[in-house]
Amino acid sequence: MADTSRRALRLLSLLMARRQWPLGELASRLGVSERTARRDIETLRGLDYPITTVRGPDGGYRLGSGHTLPPLLFDDDQALAVSVALQTAPSTVFGLAEDAARALDTLTQVMPARVRASMEALHLTRLQNYWEFPTPPVAPDALTAVGGAVRHRHVLTVQTLRADGTRALPGDGDFVPARRVEPHHLVVWAARWYLVAYDLAEEAWRIHRVDRLVPRPTTQPFTDRALPGGDVARFVMTSHDRGDVPTAWPCMGTARLDLPAHVVARWAPGGSVIQHLDADHCRLTLGAWSWAGVAGILSTFDTGITEVTPEELVGACHRLAERWSAATGPTA
């Protein structure tokens, strides 16, 4: 019985590793006859694993998708990866904390002792770091709607929320009509979910913050378009207009930087806003826990900085300049 169980687990591992297996190759890998391999396949089917038979000369067996969730098989590294993911995912998607905790509890109970020890060593305690740039979590239904539209290549109608998460109504001064977009990519960067889409009215590519969208799926299909530059990661990181709004901080300031907007966008903290001025200049709005913190972040861009506001930030820049001057000594 123990040999049969071990062999069934080995068979399941093989079926997970490749899309389709000929019966003879499965039997060879398991070191058994084809008849025994068939019996093991029936054993897994009895445990609700949806193993389908593919007919024809190139046929074999394939692990499909079922209507229920049967027991899963993870190796040690996969189990640790799932553990870490379950501990970190709730910070970016609203309402997952309880479900993720239950899933992690279930996973822990069925782990071998050696894997459980490694997982407990990686138990994460989330702390609000001084330099952590917070972001609001995404509603699961919005994420599902956007993700489904991207996967099925269906046009999406989106309404953008205000910075405080409320919806502007017709007649409001800041009301923006719903847009019809072709959703091409769903991207996670700096703990934020972004939708890269082609705006049908503007005939231009746009980036939207998913947590600021009210999406309404349609069944209208669209054809893939070529993204400018072809690299979605670079497109998101270097775009100064990502639908971001300034994150609320105790200290908020702005400055004009002698750098292009796409360069500042790549390195600015999450929750900052970059305004394109011309090919060589932009305006950066950002916040931190202290004015010295805002001034320190501005200095990391190593470029000319002007038009600094408010006065508190100007004062912090002067104080930092005096401290750095004292630290470096007189200039030769």
PDB file of N, CA, C and O in Angstrom, residues 78-88 104 107-108 111 119-120 122-124:
ATOM      1  N   GLN A  78       8.272  24.883  -3.423  1.00  0.00           N
ATOM      2  CA  GLN A  78       6.950  25.397  -3.793  1.00  0.00           C
ATOM      3  C   GLN A  78       6.119  25.719  -2.559  1.00  0.00           C
ATOM      4  O   GLN A  78       5.419  26.735  -2.514  1.00  0.00           O
ATOM      5  N   ALA A  79       6.180  24.856  -1.556  1.00  0.00           N
ATOM      6  CA  ALA A  79       5.417  25.087  -0.326  1.00  0.00           C
ATOM      7  C   ALA A  79       5.866  26.367   0.362  1.00  0.00           C
ATOM      8  O   ALA A  79       5.044  27.163   0.846  1.00  0.00           O
ATOM      9  N   LEU A  80       7.185  26.611   0.402  1.00  0.00           N
ATOM     10  CA  LEU A  80       7.691  27.836   1.011  1.00  0.00           C
ATOM     11  C   LEU A  80       7.265  29.061   0.208  1.00  0.00           C
ATOM     12  O   LEU A  80       6.928  30.104   0.767  1.00  0.00           O
ATOM     13  N   ALA A  81       7.271  28.927  -1.128  1.00  0.00           N
ATOM     14  CA  ALA A  81       6.861  30.050  -1.978  1.00  0.00           C
ATOM     15  C   ALA A  81       5.399  30.406  -1.733  1.00  0.00           C
ATOM     16  O   ALA A  81       5.034  31.582  -1.637  1.00  0.00           O
ATOM     17  N   VAL A  82       4.535  29.390  -1.637  1.00  0.00           N
ATOM     18  CA  VAL A  82       3.123  29.631  -1.377  1.00  0.00           C
ATOM     19  C   VAL A  82       2.936  30.275   0.000  1.00  0.00           C
ATOM     20  O   VAL A  82       2.121  31.187   0.174  1.00  0.00           O
ATOM     21  N   SER A  83       3.723  29.831   0.973  1.00  0.00           N
ATOM     22  CA  SER A  83       3.639  30.386   2.320  1.00  0.00           C
ATOM     23  C   SER A  83       3.957  31.878   2.318  1.00  0.00           C
ATOM     24  O   SER A  83       3.230  32.694   2.900  1.00  0.00           O
ATOM     25  N   VAL A  84       5.043  32.247   1.659  1.00  0.00           N
ATOM     26  CA  VAL A  84       5.424  33.662   1.597  1.00  0.00           C
ATOM     27  C   VAL A  84       4.367  34.473   0.857  1.00  0.00           C
ATOM     28  O   VAL A  84       3.990  35.571   1.270  1.00  0.00           O
ATOM     29  N   ALA A  85       3.846  33.917  -0.251  1.00  0.00           N
ATOM     30  CA  ALA A  85       2.831  34.631  -1.030  1.00  0.00           C
ATOM     31  C   ALA A  85       1.573  34.876  -0.201  1.00  0.00           C
ATOM     32  O   ALA A  85       0.974  35.956  -0.260  1.00  0.00           O
ATOM     33  N   LEU A  86       1.157  33.876   0.581  1.00  0.00           N
ATOM     34  CA  LEU A  86      -0.050  34.021   1.393  1.00  0.00           C
ATOM     35  C   LEU A  86       0.137  35.071   2.493  1.00  0.00           C
ATOM     36  O   LEU A  86      -0.827  35.703   2.921  1.00  0.00           O
ATOM     37  N   GLN A  87       1.378  35.261   2.941  1.00  0.00           N
ATOM     38  CA  GLN A  87       1.633  36.251   3.978  1.00  0.00           C
ATOM     39  C   GLN A  87       1.745  37.665   3.440  1.00  0.00           C
ATOM     40  O   GLN A  87       1.543  38.638   4.175  1.00  0.00           O
ATOM     41  N   THR A  88       2.060  37.809   2.165  1.00  0.00           N
ATOM     42  CA  THR A  88       2.281  39.140   1.602  1.00  0.00           C
ATOM     43  C   THR A  88       1.127  39.628   0.737  1.00  0.00           C
ATOM     44  O   THR A  88       0.930  40.828   0.592  1.00  0.00           O
ATOM     45  N   LEU A 104      -3.207  29.572   4.796  1.00  0.00           N
ATOM     46  CA  LEU A 104      -1.882  29.312   5.351  1.00  0.00           C
ATOM     47  C   LEU A 104      -1.963  28.304   6.485  1.00  0.00           C
ATOM     48  O   LEU A 104      -1.104  27.423   6.626  1.00  0.00           O
ATOM     49  N   LEU A 107      -2.406  24.858   4.916  1.00  0.00           N
ATOM     50  CA  LEU A 107      -1.138  24.407   4.331  1.00  0.00           C
ATOM     51  C   LEU A 107      -0.169  23.945   5.413  1.00  0.00           C
ATOM     52  O   LEU A 107       0.505  22.923   5.270  1.00  0.00           O
ATOM     53  N   THR A 108      -0.124  24.672   6.522  1.00  0.00           N
ATOM     54  CA  THR A 108       0.801  24.331   7.605  1.00  0.00           C
ATOM     55  C   THR A 108       0.474  22.966   8.198  1.00  0.00           C
ATOM     56  O   THR A 108       1.370  22.184   8.518  1.00  0.00           O
ATOM     57  N   MET A 111       1.882  20.017   6.073  1.00  0.00           N
ATOM     58  CA  MET A 111       3.294  20.034   5.693  1.00  0.00           C
ATOM     59  C   MET A 111       4.092  19.012   6.482  1.00  0.00           C
ATOM     60  O   MET A 111       3.839  18.784   7.666  1.00  0.00           O
ATOM     61  N   MET A 119       9.196  26.977   7.033  1.00  0.00           N
ATOM     62  CA  MET A 119       8.161  27.977   6.836  1.00  0.00           C
ATOM     63  C   MET A 119       8.017  28.861   8.067  1.00  0.00           C
ATOM     64  O   MET A 119       7.876  30.085   7.960  1.00  0.00           O
ATOM     65  N   GLU A 120       8.052  28.250   9.246  1.00  0.00           N
ATOM     66  CA  GLU A 120       7.923  29.040  10.469  1.00  0.00           C
ATOM     67  C   GLU A 120       9.100  29.984  10.649  1.00  0.00           C
ATOM     68  O   GLU A 120       8.968  31.071  11.210  1.00  0.00           O
ATOM     69  N   LEU A 122      10.364  31.542   8.278  1.00  0.00           N
ATOM     70  CA  LEU A 122      10.098  32.650   7.363  1.00  0.00           C
ATOM     71  C   LEU A 122       8.804  33.376   7.703  1.00  0.00           C
ATOM     72  O   LEU A 122       8.282  34.121   6.891  1.00  0.00           O
ATOM     73  N   HIS A 123       8.286  33.146   8.906  1.00  0.00           N
ATOM     74  CA  HIS A 123       7.043  33.814   9.295  1.00  0.00           C
ATOM     75  C   HIS A 123       7.253  35.318   9.268  1.00  0.00           C
ATOM     76  O   HIS A 123       8.181  35.845   9.879  1.00  0.00           O
ATOM     77  N   LEU A 124       6.394  36.033   8.556  1.00  0.00           N
ATOM     78  CA  LEU A 124       6.581  37.457   8.341  1.00  0.00           C
ATOM     79  C   LEU A 124       5.684  38.262   9.270  1.00  0.00           C
ATOM     80  O   LEU A 124       4.500  37.974   9.428  1.00  0.00           O
TER      81      LEU A 124
END
